[in-house]
XYZ file of C-alpha atoms in Angstrom:
652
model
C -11.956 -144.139 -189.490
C -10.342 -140.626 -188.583
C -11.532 -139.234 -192.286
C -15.095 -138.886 -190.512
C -13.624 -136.377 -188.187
C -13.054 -134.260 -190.982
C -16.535 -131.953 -191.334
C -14.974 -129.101 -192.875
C -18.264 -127.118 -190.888
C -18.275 -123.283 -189.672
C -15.423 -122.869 -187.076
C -16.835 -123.450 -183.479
C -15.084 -120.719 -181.263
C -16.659 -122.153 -178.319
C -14.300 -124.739 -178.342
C -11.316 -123.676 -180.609
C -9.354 -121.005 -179.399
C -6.155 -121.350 -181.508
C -4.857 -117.973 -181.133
C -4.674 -118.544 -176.803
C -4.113 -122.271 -177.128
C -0.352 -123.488 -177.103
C -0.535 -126.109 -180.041
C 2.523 -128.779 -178.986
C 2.944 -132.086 -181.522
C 3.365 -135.662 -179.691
C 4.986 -138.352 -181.067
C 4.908 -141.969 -180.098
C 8.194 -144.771 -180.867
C 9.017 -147.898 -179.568
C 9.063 -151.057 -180.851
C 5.632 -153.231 -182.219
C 3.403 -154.317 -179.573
C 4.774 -152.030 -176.477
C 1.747 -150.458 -176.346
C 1.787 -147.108 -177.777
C -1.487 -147.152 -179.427
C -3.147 -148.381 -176.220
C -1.598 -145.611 -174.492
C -2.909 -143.071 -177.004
C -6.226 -144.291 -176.530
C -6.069 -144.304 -172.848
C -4.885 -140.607 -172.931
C -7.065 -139.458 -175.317
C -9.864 -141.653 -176.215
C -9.256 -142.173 -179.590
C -8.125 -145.068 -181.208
C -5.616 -144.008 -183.845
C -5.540 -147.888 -185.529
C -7.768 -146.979 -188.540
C -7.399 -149.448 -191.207
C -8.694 -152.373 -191.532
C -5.694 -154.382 -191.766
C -4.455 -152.843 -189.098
C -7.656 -153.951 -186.463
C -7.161 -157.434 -187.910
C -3.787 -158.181 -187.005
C -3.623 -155.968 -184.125
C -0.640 -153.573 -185.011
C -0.082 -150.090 -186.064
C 0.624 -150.197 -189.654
C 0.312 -146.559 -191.036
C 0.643 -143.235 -189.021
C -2.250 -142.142 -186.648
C -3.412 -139.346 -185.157
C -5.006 -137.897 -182.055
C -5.284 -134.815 -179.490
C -5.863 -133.837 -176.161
C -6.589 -130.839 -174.207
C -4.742 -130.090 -171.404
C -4.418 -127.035 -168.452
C -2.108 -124.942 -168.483
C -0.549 -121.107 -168.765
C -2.269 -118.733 -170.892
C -5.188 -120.605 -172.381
C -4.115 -124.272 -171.701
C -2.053 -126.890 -174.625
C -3.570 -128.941 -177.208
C -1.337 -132.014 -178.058
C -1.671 -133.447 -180.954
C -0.919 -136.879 -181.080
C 1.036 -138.677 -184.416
C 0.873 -142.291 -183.194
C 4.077 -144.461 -185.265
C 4.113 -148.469 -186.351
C 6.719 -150.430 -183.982
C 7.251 -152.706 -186.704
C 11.042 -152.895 -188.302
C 8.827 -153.427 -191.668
C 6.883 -149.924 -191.376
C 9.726 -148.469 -189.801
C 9.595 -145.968 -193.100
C 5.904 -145.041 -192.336
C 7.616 -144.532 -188.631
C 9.810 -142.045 -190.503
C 6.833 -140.221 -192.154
C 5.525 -138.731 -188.778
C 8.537 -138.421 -186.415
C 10.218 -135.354 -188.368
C 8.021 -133.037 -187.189
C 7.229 -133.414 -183.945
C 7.848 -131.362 -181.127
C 8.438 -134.080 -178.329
C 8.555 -137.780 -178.018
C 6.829 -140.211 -176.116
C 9.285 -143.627 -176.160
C 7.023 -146.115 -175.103
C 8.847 -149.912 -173.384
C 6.474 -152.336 -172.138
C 7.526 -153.097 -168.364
C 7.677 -156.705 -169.347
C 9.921 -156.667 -172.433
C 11.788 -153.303 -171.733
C 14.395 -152.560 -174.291
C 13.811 -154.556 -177.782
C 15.343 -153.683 -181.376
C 12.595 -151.279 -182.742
C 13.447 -149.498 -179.205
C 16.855 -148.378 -180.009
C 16.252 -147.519 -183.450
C 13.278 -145.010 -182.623
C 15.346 -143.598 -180.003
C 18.513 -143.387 -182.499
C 15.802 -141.401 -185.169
C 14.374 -139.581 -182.162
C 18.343 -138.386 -181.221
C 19.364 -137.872 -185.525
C 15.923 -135.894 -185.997
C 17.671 -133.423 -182.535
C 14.474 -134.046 -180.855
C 15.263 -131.878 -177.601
C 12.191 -133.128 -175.266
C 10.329 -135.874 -174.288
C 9.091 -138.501 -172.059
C 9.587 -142.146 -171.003
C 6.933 -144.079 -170.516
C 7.131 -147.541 -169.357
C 3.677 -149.380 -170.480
C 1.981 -152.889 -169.539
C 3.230 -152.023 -165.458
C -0.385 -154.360 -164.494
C 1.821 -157.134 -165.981
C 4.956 -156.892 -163.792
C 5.654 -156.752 -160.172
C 7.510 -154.479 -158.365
C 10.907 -155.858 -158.569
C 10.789 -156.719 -162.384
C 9.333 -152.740 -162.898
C 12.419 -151.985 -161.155
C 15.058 -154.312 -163.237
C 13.438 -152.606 -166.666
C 13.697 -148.943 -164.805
C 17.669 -149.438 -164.855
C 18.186 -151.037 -167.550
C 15.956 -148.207 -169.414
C 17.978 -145.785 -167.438
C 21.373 -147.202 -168.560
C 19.917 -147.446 -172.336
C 19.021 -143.385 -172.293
C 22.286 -141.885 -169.645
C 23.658 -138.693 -171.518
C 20.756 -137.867 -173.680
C 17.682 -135.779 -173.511
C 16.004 -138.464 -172.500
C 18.157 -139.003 -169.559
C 16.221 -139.444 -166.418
C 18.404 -136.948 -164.550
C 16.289 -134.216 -166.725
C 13.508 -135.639 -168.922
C 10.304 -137.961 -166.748
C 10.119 -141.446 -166.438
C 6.327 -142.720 -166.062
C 4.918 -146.232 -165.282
C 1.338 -146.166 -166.615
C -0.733 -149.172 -167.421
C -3.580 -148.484 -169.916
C -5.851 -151.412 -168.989
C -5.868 -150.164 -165.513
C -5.266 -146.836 -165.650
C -2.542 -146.430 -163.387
C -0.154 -143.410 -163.856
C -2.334 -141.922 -166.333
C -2.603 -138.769 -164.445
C 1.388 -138.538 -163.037
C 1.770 -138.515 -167.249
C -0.818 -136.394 -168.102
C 0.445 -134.072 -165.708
C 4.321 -134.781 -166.971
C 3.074 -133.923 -170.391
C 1.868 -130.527 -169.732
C 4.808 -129.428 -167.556
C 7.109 -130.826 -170.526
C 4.982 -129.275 -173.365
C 4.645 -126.251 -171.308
C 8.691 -125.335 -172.312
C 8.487 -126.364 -175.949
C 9.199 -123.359 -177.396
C 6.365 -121.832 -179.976
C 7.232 -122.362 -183.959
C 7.345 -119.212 -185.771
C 4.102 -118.554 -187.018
C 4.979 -115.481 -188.859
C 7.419 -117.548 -190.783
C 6.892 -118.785 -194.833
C 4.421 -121.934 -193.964
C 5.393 -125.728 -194.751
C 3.226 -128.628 -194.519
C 4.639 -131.803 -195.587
C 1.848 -133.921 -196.447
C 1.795 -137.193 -194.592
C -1.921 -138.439 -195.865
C -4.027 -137.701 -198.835
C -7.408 -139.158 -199.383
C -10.789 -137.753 -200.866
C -13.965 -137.282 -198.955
C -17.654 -136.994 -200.187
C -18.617 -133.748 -200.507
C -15.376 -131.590 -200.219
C -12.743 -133.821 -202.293
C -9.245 -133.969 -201.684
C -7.918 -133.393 -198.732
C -4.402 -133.723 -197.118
C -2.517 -133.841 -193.661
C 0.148 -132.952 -192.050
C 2.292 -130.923 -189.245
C 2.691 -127.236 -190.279
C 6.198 -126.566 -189.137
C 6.307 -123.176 -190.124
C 3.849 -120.316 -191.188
C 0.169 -119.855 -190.977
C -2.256 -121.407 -193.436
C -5.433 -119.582 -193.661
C -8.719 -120.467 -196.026
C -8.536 -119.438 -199.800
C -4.541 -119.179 -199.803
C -3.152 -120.574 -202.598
C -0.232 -122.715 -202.031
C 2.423 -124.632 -204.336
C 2.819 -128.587 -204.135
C 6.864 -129.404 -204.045
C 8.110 -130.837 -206.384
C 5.577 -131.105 -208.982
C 4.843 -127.348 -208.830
C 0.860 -127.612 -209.290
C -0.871 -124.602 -207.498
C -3.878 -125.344 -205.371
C -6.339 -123.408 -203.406
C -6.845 -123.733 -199.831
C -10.883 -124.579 -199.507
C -11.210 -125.301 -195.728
C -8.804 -126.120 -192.532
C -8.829 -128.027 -189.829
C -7.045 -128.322 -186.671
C -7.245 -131.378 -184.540
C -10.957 -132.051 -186.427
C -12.349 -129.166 -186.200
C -12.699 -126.411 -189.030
C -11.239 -122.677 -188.487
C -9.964 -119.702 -190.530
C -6.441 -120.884 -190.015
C -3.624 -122.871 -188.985
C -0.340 -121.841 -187.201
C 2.937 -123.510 -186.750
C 2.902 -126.378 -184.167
C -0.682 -127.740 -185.310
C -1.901 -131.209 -186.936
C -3.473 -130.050 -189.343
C -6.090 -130.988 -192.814
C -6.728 -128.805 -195.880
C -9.271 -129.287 -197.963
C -8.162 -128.324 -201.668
C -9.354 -127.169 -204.776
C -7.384 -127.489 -207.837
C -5.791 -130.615 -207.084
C -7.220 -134.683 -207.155
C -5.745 -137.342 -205.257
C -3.814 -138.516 -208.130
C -1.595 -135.212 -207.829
C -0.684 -135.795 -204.514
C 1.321 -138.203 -202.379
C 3.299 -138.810 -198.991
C 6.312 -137.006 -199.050
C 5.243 -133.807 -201.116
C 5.313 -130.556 -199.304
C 3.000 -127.363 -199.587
C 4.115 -123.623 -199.567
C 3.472 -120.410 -200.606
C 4.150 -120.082 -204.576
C 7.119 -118.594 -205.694
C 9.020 -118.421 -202.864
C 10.847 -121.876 -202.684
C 12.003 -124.834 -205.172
C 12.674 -128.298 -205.313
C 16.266 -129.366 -205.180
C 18.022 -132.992 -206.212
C 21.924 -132.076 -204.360
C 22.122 -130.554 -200.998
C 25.250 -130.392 -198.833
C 24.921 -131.813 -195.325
C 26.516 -132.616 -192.200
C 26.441 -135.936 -191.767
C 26.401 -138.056 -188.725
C 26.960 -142.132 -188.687
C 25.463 -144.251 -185.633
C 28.393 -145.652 -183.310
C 26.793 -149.582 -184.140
C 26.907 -148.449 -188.479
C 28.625 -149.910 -190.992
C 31.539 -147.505 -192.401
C 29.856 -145.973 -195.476
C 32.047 -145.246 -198.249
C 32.422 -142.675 -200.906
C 29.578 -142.670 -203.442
C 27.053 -145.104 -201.424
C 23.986 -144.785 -201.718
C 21.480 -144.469 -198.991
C 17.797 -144.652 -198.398
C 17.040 -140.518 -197.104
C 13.893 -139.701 -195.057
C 13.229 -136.176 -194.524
C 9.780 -135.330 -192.514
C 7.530 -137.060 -194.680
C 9.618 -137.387 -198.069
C 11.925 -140.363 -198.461
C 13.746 -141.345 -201.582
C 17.225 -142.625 -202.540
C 20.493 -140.391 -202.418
C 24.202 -141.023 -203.605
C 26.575 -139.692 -200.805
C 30.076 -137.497 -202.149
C 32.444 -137.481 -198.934
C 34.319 -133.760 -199.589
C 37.435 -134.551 -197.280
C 37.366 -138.116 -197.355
C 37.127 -141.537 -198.817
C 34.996 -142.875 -195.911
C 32.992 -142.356 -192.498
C 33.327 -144.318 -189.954
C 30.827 -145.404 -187.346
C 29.885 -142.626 -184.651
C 32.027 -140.224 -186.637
C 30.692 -136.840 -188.405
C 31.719 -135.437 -192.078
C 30.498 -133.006 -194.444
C 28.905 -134.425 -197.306
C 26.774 -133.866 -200.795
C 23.733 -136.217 -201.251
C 22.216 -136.336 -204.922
C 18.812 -137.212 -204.966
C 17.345 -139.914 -206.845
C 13.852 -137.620 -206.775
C 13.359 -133.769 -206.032
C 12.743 -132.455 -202.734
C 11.723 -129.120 -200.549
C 14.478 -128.820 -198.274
C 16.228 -125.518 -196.364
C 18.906 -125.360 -193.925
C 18.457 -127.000 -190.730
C 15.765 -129.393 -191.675
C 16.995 -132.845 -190.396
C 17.435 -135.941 -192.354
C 17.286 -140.103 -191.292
C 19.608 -142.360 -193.922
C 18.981 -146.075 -193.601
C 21.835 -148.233 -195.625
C 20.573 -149.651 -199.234
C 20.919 -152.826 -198.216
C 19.679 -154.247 -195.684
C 17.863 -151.244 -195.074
C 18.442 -150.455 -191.189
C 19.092 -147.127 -190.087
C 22.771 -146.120 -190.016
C 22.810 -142.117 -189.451
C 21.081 -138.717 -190.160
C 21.916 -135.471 -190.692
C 21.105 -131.855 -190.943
C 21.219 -129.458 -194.138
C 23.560 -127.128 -194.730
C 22.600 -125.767 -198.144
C 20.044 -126.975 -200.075
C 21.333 -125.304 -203.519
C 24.869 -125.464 -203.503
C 26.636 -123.920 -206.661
C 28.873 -125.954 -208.505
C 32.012 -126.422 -206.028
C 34.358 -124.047 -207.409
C 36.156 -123.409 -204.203
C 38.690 -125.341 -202.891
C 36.983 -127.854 -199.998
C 38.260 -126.147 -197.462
C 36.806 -123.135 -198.360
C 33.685 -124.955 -199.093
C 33.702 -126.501 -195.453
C 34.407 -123.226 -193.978
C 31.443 -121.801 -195.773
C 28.669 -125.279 -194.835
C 30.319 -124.995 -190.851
C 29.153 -121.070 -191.146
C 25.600 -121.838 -192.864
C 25.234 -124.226 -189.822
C 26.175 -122.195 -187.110
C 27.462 -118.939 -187.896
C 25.214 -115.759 -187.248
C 22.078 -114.800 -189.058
C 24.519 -111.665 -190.686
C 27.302 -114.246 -191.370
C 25.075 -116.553 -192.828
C 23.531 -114.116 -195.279
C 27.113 -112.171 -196.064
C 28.545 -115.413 -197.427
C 25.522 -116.432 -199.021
C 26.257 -113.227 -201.414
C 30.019 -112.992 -201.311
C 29.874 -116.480 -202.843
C 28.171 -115.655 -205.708
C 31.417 -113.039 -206.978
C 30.241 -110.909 -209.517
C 26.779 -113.024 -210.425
C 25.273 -110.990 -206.876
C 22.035 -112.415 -205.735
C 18.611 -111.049 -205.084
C 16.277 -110.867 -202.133
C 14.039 -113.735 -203.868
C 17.042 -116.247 -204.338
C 17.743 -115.572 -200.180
C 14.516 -116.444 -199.763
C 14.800 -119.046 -201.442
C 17.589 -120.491 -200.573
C 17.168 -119.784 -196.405
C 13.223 -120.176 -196.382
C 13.504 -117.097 -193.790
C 10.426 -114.945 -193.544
C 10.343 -112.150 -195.637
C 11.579 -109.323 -192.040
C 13.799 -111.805 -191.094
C 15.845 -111.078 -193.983
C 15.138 -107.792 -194.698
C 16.717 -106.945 -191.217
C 19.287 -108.836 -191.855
C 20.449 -107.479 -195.274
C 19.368 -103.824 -193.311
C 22.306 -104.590 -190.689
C 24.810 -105.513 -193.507
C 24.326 -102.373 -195.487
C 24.650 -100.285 -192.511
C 27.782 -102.102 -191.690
C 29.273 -101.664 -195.422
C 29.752 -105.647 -195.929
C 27.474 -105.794 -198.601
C 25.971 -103.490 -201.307
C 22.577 -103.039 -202.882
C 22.646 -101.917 -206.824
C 19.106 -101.654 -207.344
C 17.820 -105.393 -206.653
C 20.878 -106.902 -207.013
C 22.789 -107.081 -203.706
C 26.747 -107.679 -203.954
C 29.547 -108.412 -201.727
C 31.302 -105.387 -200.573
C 34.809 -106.526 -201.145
C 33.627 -107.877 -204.407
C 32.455 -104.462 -204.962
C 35.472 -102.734 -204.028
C 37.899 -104.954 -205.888
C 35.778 -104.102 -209.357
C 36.170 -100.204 -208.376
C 40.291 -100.724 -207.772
C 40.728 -102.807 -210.787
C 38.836 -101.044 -213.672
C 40.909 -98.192 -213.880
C 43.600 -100.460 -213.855
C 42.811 -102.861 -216.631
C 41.620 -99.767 -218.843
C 45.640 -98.616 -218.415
C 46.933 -101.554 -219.052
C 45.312 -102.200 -222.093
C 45.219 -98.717 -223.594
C 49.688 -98.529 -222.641
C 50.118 -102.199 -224.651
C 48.093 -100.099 -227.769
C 48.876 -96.514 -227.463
C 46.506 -95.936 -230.440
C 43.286 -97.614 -228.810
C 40.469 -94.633 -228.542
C 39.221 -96.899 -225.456
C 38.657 -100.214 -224.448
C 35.405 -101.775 -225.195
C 32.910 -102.116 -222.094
C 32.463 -105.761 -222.875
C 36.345 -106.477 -223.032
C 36.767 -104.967 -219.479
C 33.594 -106.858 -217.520
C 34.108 -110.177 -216.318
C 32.162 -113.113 -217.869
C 30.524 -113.630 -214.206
C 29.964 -110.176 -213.218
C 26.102 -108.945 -213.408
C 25.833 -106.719 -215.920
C 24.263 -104.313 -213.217
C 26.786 -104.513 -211.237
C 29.253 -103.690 -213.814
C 26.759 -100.739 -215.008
C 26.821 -99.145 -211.638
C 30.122 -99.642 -211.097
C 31.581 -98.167 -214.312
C 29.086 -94.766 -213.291
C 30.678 -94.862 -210.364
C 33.627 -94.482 -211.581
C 32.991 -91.822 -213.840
C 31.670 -89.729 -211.373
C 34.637 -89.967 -209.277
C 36.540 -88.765 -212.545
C 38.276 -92.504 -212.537
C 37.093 -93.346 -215.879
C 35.074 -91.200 -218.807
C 32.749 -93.088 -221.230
C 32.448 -92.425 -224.894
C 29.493 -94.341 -226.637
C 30.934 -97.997 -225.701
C 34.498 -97.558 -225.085
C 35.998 -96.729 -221.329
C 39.313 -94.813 -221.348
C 41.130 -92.862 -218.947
C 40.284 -89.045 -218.171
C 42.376 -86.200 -220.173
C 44.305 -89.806 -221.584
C 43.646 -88.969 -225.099
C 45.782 -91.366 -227.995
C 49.514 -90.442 -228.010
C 50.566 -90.696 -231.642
C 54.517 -91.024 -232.237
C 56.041 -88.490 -235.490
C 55.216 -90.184 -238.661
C 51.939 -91.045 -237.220
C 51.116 -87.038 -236.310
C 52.500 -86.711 -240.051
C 50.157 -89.606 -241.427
C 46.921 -88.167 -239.972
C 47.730 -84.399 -241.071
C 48.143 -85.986 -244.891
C 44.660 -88.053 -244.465
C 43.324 -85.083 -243.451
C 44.581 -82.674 -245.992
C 43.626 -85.246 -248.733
C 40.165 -85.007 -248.076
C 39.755 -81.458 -247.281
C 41.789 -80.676 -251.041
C 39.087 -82.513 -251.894
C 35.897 -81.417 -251.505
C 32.850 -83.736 -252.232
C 34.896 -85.313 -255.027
C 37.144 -87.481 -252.505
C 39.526 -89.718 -253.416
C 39.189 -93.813 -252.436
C 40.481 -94.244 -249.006
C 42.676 -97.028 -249.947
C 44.852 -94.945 -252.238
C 45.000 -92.491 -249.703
C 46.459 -95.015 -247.340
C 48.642 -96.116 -249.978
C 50.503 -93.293 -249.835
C 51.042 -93.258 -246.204
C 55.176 -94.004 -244.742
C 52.965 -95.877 -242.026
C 52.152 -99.676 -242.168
C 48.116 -99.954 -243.087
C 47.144 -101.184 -239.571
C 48.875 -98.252 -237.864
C 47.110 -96.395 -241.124
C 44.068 -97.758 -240.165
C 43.986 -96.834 -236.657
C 44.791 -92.878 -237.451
C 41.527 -93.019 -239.374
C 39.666 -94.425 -236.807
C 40.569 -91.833 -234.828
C 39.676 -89.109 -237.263
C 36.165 -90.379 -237.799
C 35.973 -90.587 -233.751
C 36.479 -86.768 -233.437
C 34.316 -86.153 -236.456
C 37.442 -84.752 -239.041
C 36.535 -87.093 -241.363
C 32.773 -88.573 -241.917
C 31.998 -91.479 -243.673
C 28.672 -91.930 -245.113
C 29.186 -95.394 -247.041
C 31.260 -98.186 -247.045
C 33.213 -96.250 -250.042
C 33.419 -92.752 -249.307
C 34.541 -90.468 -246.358
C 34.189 -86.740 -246.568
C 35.715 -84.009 -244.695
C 33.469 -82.276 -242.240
C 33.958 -78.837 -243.647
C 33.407 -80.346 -247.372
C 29.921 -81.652 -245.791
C 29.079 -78.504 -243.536
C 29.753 -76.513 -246.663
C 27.083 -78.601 -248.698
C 24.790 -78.380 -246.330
C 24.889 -74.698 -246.613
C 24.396 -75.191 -250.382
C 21.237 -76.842 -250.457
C 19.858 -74.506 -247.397
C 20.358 -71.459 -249.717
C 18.626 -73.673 -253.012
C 15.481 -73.819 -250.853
C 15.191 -70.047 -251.034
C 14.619 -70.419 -255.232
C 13.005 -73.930 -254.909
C 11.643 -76.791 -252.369
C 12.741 -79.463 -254.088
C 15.204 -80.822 -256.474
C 16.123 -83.930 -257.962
C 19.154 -85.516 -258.786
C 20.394 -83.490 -261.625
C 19.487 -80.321 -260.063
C 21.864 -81.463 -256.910
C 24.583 -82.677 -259.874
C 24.220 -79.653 -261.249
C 24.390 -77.764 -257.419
C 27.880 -79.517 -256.295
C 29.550 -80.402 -259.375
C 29.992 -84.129 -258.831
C 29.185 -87.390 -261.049
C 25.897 -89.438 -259.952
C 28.893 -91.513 -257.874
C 29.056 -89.053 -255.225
C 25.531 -87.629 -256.144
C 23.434 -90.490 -254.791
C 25.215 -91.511 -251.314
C 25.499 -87.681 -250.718
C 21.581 -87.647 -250.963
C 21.193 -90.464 -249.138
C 23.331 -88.678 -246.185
C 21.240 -85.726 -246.644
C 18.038 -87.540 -246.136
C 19.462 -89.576 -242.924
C 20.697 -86.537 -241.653
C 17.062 -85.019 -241.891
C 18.693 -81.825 -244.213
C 15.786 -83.345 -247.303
C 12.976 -85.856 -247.333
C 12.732 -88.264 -250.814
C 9.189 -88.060 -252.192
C 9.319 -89.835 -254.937
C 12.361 -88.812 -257.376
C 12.808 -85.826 -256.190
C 13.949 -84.427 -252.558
C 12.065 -81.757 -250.498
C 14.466 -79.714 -248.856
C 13.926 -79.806 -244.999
């Protein structure tokens, strides 16, 4: 079996030169018994049929793999090979290996040519936006001249108008018994891998794990195309969805065991942390932290002309490079889709994936399970839809094809007043950590969006909070002339970071907009307008409590008194005990600053004869019953003008 390929040994530089090598991945379709396996072998000498089962009965079953060295420009390619069951019942396994390929071989035998499994593959290969590849026409020993001619056209006719079209992608007759055209395709695969461009190795790294099995003396290990990133030994990594971190023991490219893997490359970790039983087909691994599992994603999705119209709320069987699992399907701007017609839609997941923007999706119908359509992500964690749906399409048609700036400026401006941070862009694009950082670098230079502190907002947002502050403060201060201010929470919005709202009330207040006192916001040199009886009302509160003294009257029946109505009453004191006039050092009494300044002068002279009194001596000092005597005290002591030890009070 393959497994034994797997040494995990010291990396042999004499023969794996990753960092020169162009790494290019090779996928076979077509449908069972075309000969794709054969050809594999014949190319590469390895047989890729592993199980048991699947030597037995002759078929491809399960995916396997290969790889082959070829010349080339600047240090030669290495394909690696991800050979794919024919059969319509594995055509799900098929799906487990196609997504992440970089071209296609679609294999018809010369004496069959086109059969079912052939135009599904090539419908996945077109869905999946597979840009490259090559048709190879097997079993040509079988055939003579004439019939290898009939299949050529009717190929030809089958593959007009796509990238498979003959008019700019190779068409090879090859026969693996024989050995004929083996070289015309060896050399038609280098000169086609030759312009597949490189995947970003600098990227955030994805494997999506297409096998899993355990071998003696290493333990678990796992397989798969990297598609983005570089894995090296004794990274740790996180396992989408179940979130289980793991530590990177040993890689392997192509069988043999170096210090890393880039982008582009079949390749096997061996992991620590992690048994068999954790892991499965369909789970993807990535740096921790940096992405999440999602169960809606918006899409744009894209129905085969030979589908059945899917409706509104289907559901759908969803493949997405090795994941698959069931989704429901929300149409936004319609009821239905018909066949070879596109729409924007929202899938719900029956079971989380990893997914970011521009990975490409298969769906198969529910029933009977053929394939029907595929699609590519738009967002893969869509807030609730607040928007109207056309805003909502405008925003999915940008994330799709809009600019790298425009992309991240409405990723932020969506979010209002909630802003978003570097980590949830990171998130949410799966762009490399410069890739964004240049990005955001070119908005903020441009003034579309702002940074307060980690929180990055939307500069219109931004302005709109600056404009309508000093606005709402007015309002609400001219419906209630005797308001001291309006509270900070009252004036920010229920969605609005309170950072943002921070920075933008200081702001503010150093433009001279606004002026802060404590928690309330009011209006520079805007201090409370009071009408005639209520200038008369305050001067009587006032001169009530400084006739006074320390033996004050109740508030209440000071208030009583008043020709104001008690809320109007009320407010007037507020204001007093705002500017300090009046001080209230219970829930029962309020004093008159001087009254208070003038007892604080008392007890500093007392300390000249004694230290410390108690609470006749301070009785005996102001002149007041044991009513006023112990909350005046207790003011004393919070006001740091005597300490209680004991019964007594040192004087400070």
């Amino acid at each position: 079996t393959n497994e034994i390929a797997y040494t995990f040994a010291l990396p042999s530089p004499a023969r794996y030169t990753g960092a020169a090598m162009k790494s290019v991945v090779v996928g076979t379709a077509g449908h069972i018994d075309h000969g794709k396996t054969a050809l594999v072998r014949a190319l590469t000498g390895i047989d890729t049929d592993r199980l048991q089962e699947e030597k037995r009965r002759g078929i491809t079953i399960d995916l396997g793999f290969a790889h082959l060295e070829l010349p080339g420009a600047e240090g030669g390619l290495r394909l690696g090979f991800v050979d794919v069951p024919g059969h319509e019942r594995f055509v799900r396994n098929m799906l487990a290996g196609i997504g992440g390929i970089d071209l296609v071989l679609l294999v018809i035998a010369a004496d069959e040519a086109i059969k079912p499994q052939t135009r599904e593959h090539f419908d996945i290969c077109r869905l999946l936006s597979i840009s490259r590849g090559i048709t190879v026409l097997t079993k040509a020993d079988l055939v003579d001249a004439e019939t290898l001619a009939v299949a050529r056209l009717e190929v030809e006719e089958l593959l007009r108008g796509s990238f498979l079209d003959t008019a700019r992608a190779p068409m090879v007759a090859v026969s693996a018994k024989t050995g004929a055209g083996l070289d015309e395709l060896r050399r038609a695969l280098a000169e086609v891998a030759a312009g597949v461009a490189s995947r970003d190795s600098q990227a955030l790294p994805r494997l999506p794990v297409d096998r899993v099995f355990t071998m003696k003396g290493f333990g678990t290990v796992t397989t798969g195309t990297l598609i983005s990133g570089t894995i090296r030994k004794e990274d740790e990594l996180e396992v989408f969805p179940s979130g289980k971190r793991v530590r990177v023991r040993g890689v392997q490219v192509h069988g043999e065991s170096t210090d890393r893997a880039t982008a582009g490359q079949r390749t096997a970790l061996n992991l620590a942390g992690v048994t068999t039983d954790e892991l499965a087909r369909g789970m993807m691994l990535a740096p921790p932290g940096c992405f999440s599992a999602t169960q809606v994603v918006d899409v744009r999705l894209t129905l085969l002309p030979t589908a059945r119209r899917l409706k509104n709320r289907d559901r759908v069987h969803l493949y997405a490079y090795s994941a698959e699992t069931i989704a429901t399907v929300r149409l936004w701007d319609q009821m239905r889709l018909d066949a070879g017609h596109t729409a924007l839609a929202r899938l719900t997941l029956d079971a989380p994936l990893q997914l970011l923007p521009g990975d490409r999706l298969i769906v198969r119908q529910f029933s009977p399970v053929v394939t029907i359509g595929g699609g590519v992500v738009a967002d893969a964690h869509p807030l609730r839809a607040r928007s109207a749906r056309a805003e909502l399409s405008e925003f999915l048609s940008a994330m799709l094809d809009g600019t790298p700036e425009e992309m991240i400026r409405r990723r932020i401006a969506r979010r209002l007043g909630g802003g978003c941070t570097h980590e949830d862009l990171q998130r949410e694009t799966g762009w490399a950590p410069r890739l964004l950082q240049a990005t955001l670098a070119k908005l903020v230079e441009a003034g579309s969006i702002r940074q307060v502190g980690g929180i990055l907002v939307d500069a219109a947002f931004w302005n709109s909070v600056l404009a309508g502050l000093p606005t709402l403060v007015g309002k609400s201060l001219a419906a209630n002339r005797l308001r001291q201010g309006v509270h900070k929470e009252e004036l920010r919005a229920p969605r609005t970071h309170p950072a943002i709202f921070d920075a933008a009330l200081a702001e503010l207040i150093k433009l001279r907009k606004l002026e802060v006192s404590g928690e309330l916001v009011r209006l520079p040199g805007r201090g409370v307008e009071l009408k005639d009886d209520e200038t008369a009302a305050q001067k009587m509160i006032e001169d009530a409590f400084a006739r006074a003294g320390l033996a004050v009257p109740a508030l209440k029946d000071v208030l009583a008194g008043l020709q104001v109505d008690r809320a109007r009453a009320q407010k007037i004191v507020t204001l007093l005990l705002r500017d300090r006039v009046l001080v209230k050092i219970s829930e029962e009494l309020v004093f008159h600053q001087y009254a208070l300044a003038e007892l604080r002068t008392q007890v500093a002279a007392l300390k000249a004869k004694s230290p410390n009194m108690d609470v006749g001596r301070f009785k005996a000092l102001t002149g007041v019953s044991r009513k006023y005597a112990i909350p005046l005290l207790e003011y004393l002591d919070r006001e740091r003008v005597t300490r209680r030890v004991g019964d007594e009070r040192v004087i400070l």
